[in-house]
Short mmCIF file of C-alpha atoms in Angstrom, two decimals:
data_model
loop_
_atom_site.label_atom_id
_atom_site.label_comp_id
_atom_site.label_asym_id
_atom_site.label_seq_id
_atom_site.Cartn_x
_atom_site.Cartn_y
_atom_site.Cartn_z
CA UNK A 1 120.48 111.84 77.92
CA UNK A 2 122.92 109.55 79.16
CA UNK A 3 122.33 107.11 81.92
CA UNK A 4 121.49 108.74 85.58
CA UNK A 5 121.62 106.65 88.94
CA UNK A 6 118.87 106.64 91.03
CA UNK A 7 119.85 109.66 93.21
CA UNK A 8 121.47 111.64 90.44
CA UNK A 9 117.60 111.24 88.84
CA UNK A 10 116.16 112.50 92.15
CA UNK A 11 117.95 115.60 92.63
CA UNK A 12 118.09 116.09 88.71
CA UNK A 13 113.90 116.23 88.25
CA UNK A 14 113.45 117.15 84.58
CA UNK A 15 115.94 116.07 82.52
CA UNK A 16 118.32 118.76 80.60
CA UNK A 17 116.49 118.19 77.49
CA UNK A 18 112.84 119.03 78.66
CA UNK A 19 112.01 115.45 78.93
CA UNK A 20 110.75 112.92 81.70
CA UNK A 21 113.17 110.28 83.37
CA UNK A 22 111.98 107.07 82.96
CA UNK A 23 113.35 103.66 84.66
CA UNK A 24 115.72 102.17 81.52
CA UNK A 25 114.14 98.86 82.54
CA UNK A 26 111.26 98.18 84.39
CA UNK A 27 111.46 95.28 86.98
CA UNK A 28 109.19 92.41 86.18
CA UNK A 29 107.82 90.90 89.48
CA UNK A 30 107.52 87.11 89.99
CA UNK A 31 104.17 85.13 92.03
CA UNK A 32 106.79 83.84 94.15
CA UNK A 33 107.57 87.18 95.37
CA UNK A 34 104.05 88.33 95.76
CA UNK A 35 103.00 85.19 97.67
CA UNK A 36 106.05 86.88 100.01
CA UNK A 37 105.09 90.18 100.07
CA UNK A 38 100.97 89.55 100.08
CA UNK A 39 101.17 89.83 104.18
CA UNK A 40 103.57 92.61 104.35
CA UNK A 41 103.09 96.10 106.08
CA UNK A 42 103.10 99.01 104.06
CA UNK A 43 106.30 100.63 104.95
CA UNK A 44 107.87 97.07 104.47
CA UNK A 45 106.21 96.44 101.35
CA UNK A 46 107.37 99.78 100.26
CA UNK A 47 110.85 98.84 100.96
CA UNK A 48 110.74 95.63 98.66
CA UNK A 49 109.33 97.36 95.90
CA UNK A 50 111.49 100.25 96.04
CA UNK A 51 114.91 98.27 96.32
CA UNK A 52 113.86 97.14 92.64
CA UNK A 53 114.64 100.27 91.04
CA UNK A 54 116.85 101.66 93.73
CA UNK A 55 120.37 99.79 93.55
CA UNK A 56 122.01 98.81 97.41
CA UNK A 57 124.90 100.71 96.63
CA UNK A 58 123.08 103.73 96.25
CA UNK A 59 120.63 103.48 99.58
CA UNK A 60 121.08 100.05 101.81
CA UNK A 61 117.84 98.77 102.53
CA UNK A 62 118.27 99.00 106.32
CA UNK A 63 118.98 102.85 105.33
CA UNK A 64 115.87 103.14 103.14
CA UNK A 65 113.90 101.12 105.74
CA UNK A 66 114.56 103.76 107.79
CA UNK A 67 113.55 106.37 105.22
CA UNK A 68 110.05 105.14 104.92
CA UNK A 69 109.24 103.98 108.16
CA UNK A 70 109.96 108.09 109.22
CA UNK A 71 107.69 109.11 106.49
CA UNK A 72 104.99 107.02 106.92
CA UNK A 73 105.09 107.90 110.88
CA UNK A 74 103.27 111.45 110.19
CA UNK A 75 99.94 109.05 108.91
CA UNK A 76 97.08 109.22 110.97
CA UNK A 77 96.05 105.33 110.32
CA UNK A 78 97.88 102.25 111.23
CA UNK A 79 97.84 100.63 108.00
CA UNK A 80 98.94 103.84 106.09
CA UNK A 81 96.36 103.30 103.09
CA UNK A 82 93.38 101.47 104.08
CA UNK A 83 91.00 99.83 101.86
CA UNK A 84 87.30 100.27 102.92
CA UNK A 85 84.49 97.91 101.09
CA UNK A 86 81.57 100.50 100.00
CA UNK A 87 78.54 98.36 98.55
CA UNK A 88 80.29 96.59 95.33
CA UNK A 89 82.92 98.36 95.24
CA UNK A 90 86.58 99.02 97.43
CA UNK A 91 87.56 102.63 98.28
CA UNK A 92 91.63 102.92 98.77
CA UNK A 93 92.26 105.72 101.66
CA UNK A 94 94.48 107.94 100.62
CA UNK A 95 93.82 110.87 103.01
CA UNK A 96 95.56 109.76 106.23
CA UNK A 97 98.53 112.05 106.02
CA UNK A 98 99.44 114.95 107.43
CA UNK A 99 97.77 116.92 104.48
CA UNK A 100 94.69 114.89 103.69
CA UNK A 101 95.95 114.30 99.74
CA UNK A 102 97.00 111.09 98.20
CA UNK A 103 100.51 113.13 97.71
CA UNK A 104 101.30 112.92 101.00
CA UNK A 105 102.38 109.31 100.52
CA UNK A 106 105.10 110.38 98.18
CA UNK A 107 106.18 113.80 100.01
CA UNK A 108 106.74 112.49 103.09
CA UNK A 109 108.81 110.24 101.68
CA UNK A 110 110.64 112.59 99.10
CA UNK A 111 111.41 115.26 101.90
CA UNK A 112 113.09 112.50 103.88
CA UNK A 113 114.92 111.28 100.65
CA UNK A 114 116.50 114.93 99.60
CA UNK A 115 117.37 115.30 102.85
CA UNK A 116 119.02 111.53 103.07
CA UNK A 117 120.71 112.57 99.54
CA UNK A 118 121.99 116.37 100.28
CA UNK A 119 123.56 114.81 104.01
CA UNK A 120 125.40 112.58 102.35
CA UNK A 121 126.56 114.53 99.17
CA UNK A 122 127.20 117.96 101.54
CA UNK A 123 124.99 119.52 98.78
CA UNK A 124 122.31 121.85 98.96
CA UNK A 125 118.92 122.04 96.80
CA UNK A 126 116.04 124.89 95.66
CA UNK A 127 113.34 122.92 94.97
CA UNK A 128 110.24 124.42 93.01
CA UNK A 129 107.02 123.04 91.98
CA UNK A 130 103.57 123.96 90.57
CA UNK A 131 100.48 122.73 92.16
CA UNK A 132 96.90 123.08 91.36
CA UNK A 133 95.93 122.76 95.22
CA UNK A 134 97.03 119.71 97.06
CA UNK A 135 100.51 119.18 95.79
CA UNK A 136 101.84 122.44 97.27
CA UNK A 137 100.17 121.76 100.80
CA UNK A 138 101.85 118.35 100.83
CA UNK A 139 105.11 119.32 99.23
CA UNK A 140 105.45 121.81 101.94
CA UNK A 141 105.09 119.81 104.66
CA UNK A 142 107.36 116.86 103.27
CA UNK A 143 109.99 119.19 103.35
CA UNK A 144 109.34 121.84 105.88
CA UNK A 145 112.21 122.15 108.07
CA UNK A 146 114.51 119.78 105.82
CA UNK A 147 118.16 120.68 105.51
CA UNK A 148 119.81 122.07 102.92
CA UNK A 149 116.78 122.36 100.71
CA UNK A 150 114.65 125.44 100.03
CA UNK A 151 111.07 125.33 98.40
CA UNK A 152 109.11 127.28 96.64
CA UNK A 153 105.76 126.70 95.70
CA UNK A 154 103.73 128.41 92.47
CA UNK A 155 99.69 128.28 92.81
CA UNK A 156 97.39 129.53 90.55
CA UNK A 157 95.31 133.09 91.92
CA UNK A 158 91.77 132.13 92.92
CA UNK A 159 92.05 128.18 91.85
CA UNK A 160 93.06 126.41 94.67
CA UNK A 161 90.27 125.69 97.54
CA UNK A 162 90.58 128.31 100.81
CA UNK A 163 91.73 125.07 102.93
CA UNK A 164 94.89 124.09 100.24
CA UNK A 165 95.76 128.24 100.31
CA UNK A 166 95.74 128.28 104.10
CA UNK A 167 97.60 124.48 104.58
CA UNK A 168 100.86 126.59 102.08
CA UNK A 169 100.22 129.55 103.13
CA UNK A 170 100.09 129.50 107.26
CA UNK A 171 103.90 127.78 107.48
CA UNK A 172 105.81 129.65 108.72
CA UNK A 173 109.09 127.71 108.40
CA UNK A 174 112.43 129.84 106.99
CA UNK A 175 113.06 127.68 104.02
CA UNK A 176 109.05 127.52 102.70
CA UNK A 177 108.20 130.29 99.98
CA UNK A 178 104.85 130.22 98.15
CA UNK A 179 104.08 132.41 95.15
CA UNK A 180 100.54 133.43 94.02
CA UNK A 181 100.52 133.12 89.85
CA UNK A 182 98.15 134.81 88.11
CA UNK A 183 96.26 132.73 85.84
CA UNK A 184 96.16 128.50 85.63
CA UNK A 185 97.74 125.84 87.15
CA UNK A 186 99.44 124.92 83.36
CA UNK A 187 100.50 128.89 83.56
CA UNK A 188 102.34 127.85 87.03
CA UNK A 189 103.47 124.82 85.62
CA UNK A 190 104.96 126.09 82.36
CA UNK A 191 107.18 128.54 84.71
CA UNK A 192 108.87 125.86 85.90
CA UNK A 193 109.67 123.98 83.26
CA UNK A 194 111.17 126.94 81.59
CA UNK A 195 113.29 127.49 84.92
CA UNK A 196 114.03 123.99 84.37
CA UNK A 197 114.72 124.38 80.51
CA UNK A 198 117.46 126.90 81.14
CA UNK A 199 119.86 124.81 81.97
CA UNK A 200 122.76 127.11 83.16
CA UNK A 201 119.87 128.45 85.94
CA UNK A 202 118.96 125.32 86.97
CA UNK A 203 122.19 124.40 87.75
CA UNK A 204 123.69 127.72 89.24
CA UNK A 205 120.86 127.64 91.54
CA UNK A 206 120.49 123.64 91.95
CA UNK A 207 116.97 123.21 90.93
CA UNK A 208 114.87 119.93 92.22
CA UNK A 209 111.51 119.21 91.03
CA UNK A 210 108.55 118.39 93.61
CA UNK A 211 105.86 117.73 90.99
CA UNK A 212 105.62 114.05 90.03
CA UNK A 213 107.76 115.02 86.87
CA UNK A 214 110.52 113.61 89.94
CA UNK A 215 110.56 109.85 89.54
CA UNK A 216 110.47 109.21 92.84
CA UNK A 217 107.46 110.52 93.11
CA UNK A 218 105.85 107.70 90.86
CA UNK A 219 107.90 105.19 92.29
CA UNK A 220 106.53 106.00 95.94
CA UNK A 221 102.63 105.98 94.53
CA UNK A 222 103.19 102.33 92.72
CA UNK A 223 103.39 100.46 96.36
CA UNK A 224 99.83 101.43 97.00
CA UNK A 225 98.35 99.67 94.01
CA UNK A 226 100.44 96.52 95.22
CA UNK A 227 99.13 97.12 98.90
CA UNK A 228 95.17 97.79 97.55
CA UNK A 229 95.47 94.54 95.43
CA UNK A 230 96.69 92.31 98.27
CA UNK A 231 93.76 93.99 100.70
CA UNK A 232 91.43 92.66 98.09
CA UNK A 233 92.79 89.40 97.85
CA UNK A 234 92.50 89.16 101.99
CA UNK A 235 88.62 90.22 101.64
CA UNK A 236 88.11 87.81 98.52
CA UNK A 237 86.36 84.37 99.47
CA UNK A 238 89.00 82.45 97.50
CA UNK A 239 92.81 82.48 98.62
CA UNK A 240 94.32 83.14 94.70
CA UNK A 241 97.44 82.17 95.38
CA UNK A 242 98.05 81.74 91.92
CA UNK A 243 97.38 85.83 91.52
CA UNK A 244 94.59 84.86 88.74
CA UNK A 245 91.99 87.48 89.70
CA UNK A 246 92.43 91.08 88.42
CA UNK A 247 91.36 94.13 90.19
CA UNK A 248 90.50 97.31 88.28
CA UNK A 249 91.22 101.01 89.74
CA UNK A 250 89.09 104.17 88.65
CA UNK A 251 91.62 106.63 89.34
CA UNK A 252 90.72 110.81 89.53
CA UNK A 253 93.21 112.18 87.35
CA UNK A 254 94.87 115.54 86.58
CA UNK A 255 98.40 115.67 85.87
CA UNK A 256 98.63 111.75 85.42
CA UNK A 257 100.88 110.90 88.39
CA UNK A 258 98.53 108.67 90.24
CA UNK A 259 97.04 106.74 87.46
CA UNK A 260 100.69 106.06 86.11
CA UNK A 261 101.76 104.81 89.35
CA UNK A 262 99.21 101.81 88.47
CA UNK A 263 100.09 101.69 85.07
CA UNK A 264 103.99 100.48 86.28
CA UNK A 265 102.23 98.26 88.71
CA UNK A 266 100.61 96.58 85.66
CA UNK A 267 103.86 96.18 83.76
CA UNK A 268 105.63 94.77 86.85
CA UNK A 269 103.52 92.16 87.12
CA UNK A 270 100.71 92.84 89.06
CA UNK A 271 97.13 91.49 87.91
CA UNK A 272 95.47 94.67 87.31
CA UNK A 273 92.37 94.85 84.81
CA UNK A 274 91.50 98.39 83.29
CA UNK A 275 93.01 101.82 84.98
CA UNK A 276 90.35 103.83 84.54
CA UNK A 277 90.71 107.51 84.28
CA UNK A 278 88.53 109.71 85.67
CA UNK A 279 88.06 113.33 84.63
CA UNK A 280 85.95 116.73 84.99
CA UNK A 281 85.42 119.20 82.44
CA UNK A 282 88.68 119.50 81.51
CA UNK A 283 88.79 116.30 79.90
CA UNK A 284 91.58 116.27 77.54
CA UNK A 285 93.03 112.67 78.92
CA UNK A 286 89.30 111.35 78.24
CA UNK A 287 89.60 112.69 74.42
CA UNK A 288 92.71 110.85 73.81
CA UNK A 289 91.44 107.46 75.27
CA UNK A 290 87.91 107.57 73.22
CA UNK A 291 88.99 109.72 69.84
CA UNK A 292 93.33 109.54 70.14
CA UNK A 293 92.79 113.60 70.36
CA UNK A 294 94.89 114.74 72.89
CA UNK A 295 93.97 118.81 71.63
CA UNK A 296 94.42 121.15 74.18
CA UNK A 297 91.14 123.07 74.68
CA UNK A 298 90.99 126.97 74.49
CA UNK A 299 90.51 127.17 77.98
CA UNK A 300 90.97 125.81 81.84
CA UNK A 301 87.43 125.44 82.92
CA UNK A 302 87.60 126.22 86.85
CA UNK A 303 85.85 123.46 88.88
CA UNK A 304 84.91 122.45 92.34
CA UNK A 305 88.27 119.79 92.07
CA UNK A 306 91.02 122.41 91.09
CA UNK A 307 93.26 119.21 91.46
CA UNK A 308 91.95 118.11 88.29
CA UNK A 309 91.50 121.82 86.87
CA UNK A 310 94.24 120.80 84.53
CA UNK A 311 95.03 120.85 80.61
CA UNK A 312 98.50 119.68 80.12
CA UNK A 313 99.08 116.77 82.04
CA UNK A 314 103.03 116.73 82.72
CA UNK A 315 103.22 112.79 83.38
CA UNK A 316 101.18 111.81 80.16
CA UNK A 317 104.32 112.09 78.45
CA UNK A 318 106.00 108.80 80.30
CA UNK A 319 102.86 107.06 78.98
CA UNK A 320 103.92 108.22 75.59
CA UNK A 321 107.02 107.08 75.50
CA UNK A 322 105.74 103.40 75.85
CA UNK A 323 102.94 103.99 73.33
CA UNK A 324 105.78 104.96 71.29
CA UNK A 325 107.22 101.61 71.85
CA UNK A 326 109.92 102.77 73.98
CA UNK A 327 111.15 104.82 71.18
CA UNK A 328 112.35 108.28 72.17
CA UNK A 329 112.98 109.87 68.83
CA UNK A 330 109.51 109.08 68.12
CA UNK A 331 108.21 110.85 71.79
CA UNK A 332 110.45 113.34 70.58
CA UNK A 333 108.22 113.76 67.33
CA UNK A 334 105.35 113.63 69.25
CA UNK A 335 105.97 116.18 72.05
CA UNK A 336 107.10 118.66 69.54
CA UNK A 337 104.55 118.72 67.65
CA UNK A 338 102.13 118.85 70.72
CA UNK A 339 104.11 122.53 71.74
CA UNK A 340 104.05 123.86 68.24
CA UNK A 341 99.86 123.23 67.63
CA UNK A 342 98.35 122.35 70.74
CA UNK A 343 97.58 119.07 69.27
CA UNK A 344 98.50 115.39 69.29
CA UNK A 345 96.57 112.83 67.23
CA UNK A 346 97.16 109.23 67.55
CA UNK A 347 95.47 106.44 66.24
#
């Protein structure tokens, strides 16, 4: 597809040809800069980060200052994401907003954002997304009340936890709709990629994606690796200054958002070690990383963590592309092949 700006890749979601949009370059950040940015807050480490991939022209940084300090205002906890020291290990918080999901931290955000967007374009958006518990919840309450955007939310029947139902299903707001799907979350999620797949739809009825398929999404969940590794360098009985030691994150995965959000953290710059993912029974991701099978199984195998519940993992594909060296005819191969057998074998 040809180049998008930032906002154009916002409000555009899933690209017109069924793909993922990816940043055409990503920013490569220097020790100088982290030595600046190791003391920030979170909202103005957010900001920094951000402006790399989001040109002045588009958003000012006093404008997108102003965009992230309002989302991050709805978080129960000063620090936004607070890192906790359990025995050996660090535990990041991710549960302090307004939901209780790690999602929150982008949704607040992206709400704000559309809105930001829409205002200044006099557009309007419908914005639908599949969720496998926690993404609707926090979707709907990043945008509830928003202007010109609608949303409507897909769930799977009888796999999301009674609290996630309740947090979609009790708001009461005129532009929030939630749907009950019979079947999986992938049976919710492949709905909306064929609403986004026909392109005349999507744009008759401006279509916006919520999912993390939206880039901004991503972009949002990278500060917190940033933020987590500079908490750990505060705790650590050495300063570091020269960024030397790497921290590793075990990450719970499902649809591959979060754990990508660390992966771009590691090709910016940051010193991370492994990314660790970390699956149920539906452990496709864990096949591919141990055999290269990435075979989808016959079956979703319902859980206690319906987040996870999840076959098809919509942001593996970005990963792809740069195990494809950055090559997207090759993707292309890939991903076809992966929707005609249920099966893609890499060694």
């Amino acid at each position: 597809i040809l180049p998008l700006s930032f906002e154009d890749a916002v409000l555009t979601g899933l690209a017109d040809d069924g793909g993922l949009i990816v940043p055409e370059q990503v920013p490569t950040v220097t020790r100088e800069e982290m030595m600046k940015w190791r003391h920030l807050s979170f909202v103005d480490l957010s900001v920094e980060i951000m402006t790399k991939y989001i040109p002045d022209a588009e958003i000012p940084k006093s404008d997108l200052h102003d965009l992230v300090s309002r989302s991050m205002s709805s978080f129960s906890h000063p620090s936004i994401t607070p890192l906790v020291r359990v025995g050996g290990v660090y535990v990041l918080e991710l549960f302090h907003g307004p939901t209780f999901a790690f999602k929150d931290v982008a949704l607040q955000f992206l709400g704000n954002l559309f809105e930001h967007i829409l205002k200044k374009r006099n557009e309007h958006i419908n914005v639908v997304g599949a969720t496998s518990g926690d993404t609707g919840s926090a979707a709907i309450y990043g945008l509830r009340g928003k202007e010109n955007v609608r949303v409507f939310i897909l769930f799977p029947k009888d796999r999301v936890s009674p609290i996630q139902e309740l947090q979609m299903t009790s708001v009461h707001d005129e532009n929030v709709h939630c749907l009950k799907v019979r079947g999986s979350f992938d049976d919710a999620q492949s709905i909306v990629k064929s609403l986004f797949a026909d392109l005349e739809f999507k744009r008759s009825h401006h279509l916006a994606a919520i999912n993390s398929i939206n880039w901004a999404r991503i972009l949002s969940q990278i500060v917190y690796y940033f933020y987590a590794y500079f908490r750990v360098m505060d705790s650590s009985s050495s300063h570091n200054d020269d960024f030397s030691q790497r921290v590793s994150f075990s990450v719970p995965t499902g649809n591959f958002g979060d754990i990508l959000a660390g992966h771009y953290a590691k090709r910016m710059g940051l010193p991370v070690g492994d990314l660790i993912v970390a699956t149920n029974q539906n452990d496709i991701l864990h096949r591919f990383f141990e055999q290269g099978l990435y075979h989808k199984s016959d079956e979703v195998i319902a859980t206690c963590s319906p987040s996870m519940d999840i076959q098809v993992a919509s942001n593996f594909e970005r990963f792809l592309f740069y195990l494809a060296d950055d090559t997207p005819a090759t993707l292309l191969q890939w991903m076809d092949e992966f929707t005609r057998t249920g099966k893609l074998t890499h060694s």
